[in-house]
Every structure is written in C-alpha cells, then in structure tokens.
C-alpha cells in the first residue's frame, strides 16, 4: 500500500468495517496495533500518511510479532480507552489503549503537532488525573514526535472516560 498527500491509505480497512481514528484518519489501533475487529492489525502508512520507510518497516515487524503472538494465543481485548489530542497536538498512533495490557515500545507512540512549539508541558490525563507529564522543547509540524514512554498506561482506568493529551504553553 502506498499513500500520498499525508493521508493514510485506509480504504481496505474501512471496507472491512474497521473504526477510523478522527485524528490520524487511519484505523484506530491499540498499543499492539490491533484494531477493534478481531484478527485485524494495522501498521505503517495505513495508520497515518507519509511515514518514513524505516519507521513503517519497524512498525510492520512489530505488527508481525503481535500477529504471531495472537496466532499462538488468540485473545483480543474487548475494552479499549480512546486517546484524543487537543490542539496543537493533531494526532497520536496508537490511539486506543487496551487496559491491563503491556506498554508499547517507546518508539511506537507517534505524535504530531500542527504548529511550531518552542516549549511547553506535554500532559496525558484521564478524568482530571495526570497520568504523564513532562517539559518539551522545540516541536515542529509534519514531524514524527516521540514524546513519552508507555509507562503511564498502567494507570489508565477502564471505568474512566477517554484519555486526553495536550501541550500547555509555559
């Protein structure tokens, strides 16, 4: 699959009935790259357009490992919590969190902003609880940003509302 104009190539996923994330405009996936449809995984430019080849290939290898694990122990999470971005963050992938599941590799969680940011505080919250927070420096639009590890996932509550991520100006 190839994509252009920074738009994910998601037609096959859409035809299969896979939920699309409003931020990336690609399939909504959790930290193991599972969609909401059991047995369907997604990686690379199908998730978000214009990813570098090396990143898409690494993500594809990770997805293959997750598929292999699924084929040997076919379990699929029923409940996921959505992760939404507030401007100037535009999107994140993965954008669903399977609660009580392991954190993704640090490199997997890809964020984007829609304007230059010189400095701010990056924060992830659920129901007013801060799950992760750190200072960030210069962030540029249309760049792959790795802003955090997945350690905060252990504190996500299944009975809570959706997660929100934002960058607060300082």
CSV table of C-alpha atoms in Angstrom, one decimal, residues 59-144:
chain,number,residue,atom,x,y,z
A,59,UNK,CA,6.3,-0.9,12.8
A,60,UNK,CA,5.5,-3.7,10.4
A,61,UNK,CA,8.0,-6.0,12.1
A,62,UNK,CA,6.4,-5.2,15.5
A,63,UNK,CA,2.9,-5.9,14.0
A,64,UNK,CA,4.2,-9.2,12.7
A,65,UNK,CA,5.4,-10.1,16.2
A,66,UNK,CA,1.9,-9.2,17.6
A,67,UNK,CA,0.2,-11.2,14.9
A,68,UNK,CA,2.4,-14.2,15.7
A,69,UNK,CA,1.6,-13.9,19.4
A,70,UNK,CA,-2.1,-13.7,18.5
A,71,UNK,CA,-2.0,-16.8,16.3
A,72,UNK,CA,-0.4,-18.8,19.2
A,73,UNK,CA,-2.7,-17.4,21.9
A,74,UNK,CA,-5.8,-15.9,20.2
A,75,UNK,CA,-7.0,-13.3,22.8
A,76,UNK,CA,-8.5,-10.0,21.9
A,77,UNK,CA,-9.2,-7.1,24.3
A,78,UNK,CA,-12.9,-6.2,24.4
A,79,UNK,CA,-12.5,-2.9,26.1
A,80,UNK,CA,-10.2,0.0,25.0
A,81,UNK,CA,-10.0,3.6,26.0
A,82,UNK,CA,-9.7,6.2,23.3
A,83,UNK,CA,-6.8,8.7,23.4
A,84,UNK,CA,-7.6,12.1,22.0
A,85,UNK,CA,-5.4,15.0,21.2
A,86,UNK,CA,-6.1,18.7,22.0
A,87,UNK,CA,-4.6,21.3,19.6
A,88,UNK,CA,-1.7,21.9,18.9
A,89,UNK,CA,-1.4,18.1,19.1
A,90,UNK,CA,-3.2,16.8,16.0
A,91,UNK,CA,-2.9,13.0,16.4
A,92,UNK,CA,-1.3,10.1,18.0
A,93,UNK,CA,-0.9,6.5,16.9
A,94,UNK,CA,-1.6,4.1,18.6
A,95,UNK,CA,-4.8,6.0,19.7
A,96,UNK,CA,-6.6,3.4,21.8
A,97,UNK,CA,-5.3,1.8,25.0
A,98,UNK,CA,-6.1,-1.8,25.9
A,99,UNK,CA,-6.3,-1.5,29.6
A,100,UNK,CA,-4.3,-4.2,31.6
A,101,UNK,CA,-2.1,-4.8,28.6
A,102,UNK,CA,1.6,-4.1,28.4
A,103,UNK,CA,3.1,-0.7,27.3
A,104,UNK,CA,4.3,-0.3,23.7
A,105,UNK,CA,7.9,0.1,22.8
A,106,UNK,CA,8.9,3.8,23.3
A,107,UNK,CA,9.4,4.4,19.6
A,108,UNK,CA,5.9,3.2,18.6
A,109,UNK,CA,3.8,6.0,20.0
A,110,UNK,CA,3.9,8.7,17.3
A,111,UNK,CA,2.6,12.2,17.9
A,112,UNK,CA,2.1,15.1,15.5
A,113,UNK,CA,1.6,18.9,16.1
A,114,UNK,CA,0.0,21.4,13.7
A,115,UNK,CA,2.3,24.4,14.5
A,116,UNK,CA,5.8,25.2,15.8
A,117,UNK,CA,6.1,25.0,19.6
A,118,UNK,CA,9.1,26.4,21.3
A,119,UNK,CA,8.4,24.9,24.7
A,120,UNK,CA,5.5,23.6,26.8
A,121,UNK,CA,4.3,20.9,29.1
A,122,UNK,CA,3.1,17.7,27.5
A,123,UNK,CA,0.4,16.0,29.5
A,124,UNK,CA,-1.8,13.0,29.4
A,125,UNK,CA,-4.9,12.9,31.6
A,126,UNK,CA,-7.9,10.8,32.4
A,127,UNK,CA,-10.8,12.3,34.4
A,128,UNK,CA,-8.6,15.1,35.7
A,129,UNK,CA,-5.9,12.8,36.8
A,130,UNK,CA,-2.5,13.4,35.3
A,131,UNK,CA,-1.0,10.1,34.1
A,132,UNK,CA,2.1,11.5,32.4
A,133,UNK,CA,3.7,15.0,32.3
A,134,UNK,CA,7.0,16.3,31.0
A,135,UNK,CA,8.5,19.5,29.7
A,136,UNK,CA,9.0,19.6,25.9
A,137,UNK,CA,11.2,21.8,23.8
A,138,UNK,CA,11.0,22.7,20.1
A,139,UNK,CA,8.4,20.7,18.2
A,140,UNK,CA,7.8,21.0,14.5
A,141,UNK,CA,4.7,20.2,12.4
A,142,UNK,CA,4.7,17.2,10.0
A,143,UNK,CA,7.4,15.5,12.0
A,144,UNK,CA,7.2,12.2,13.8
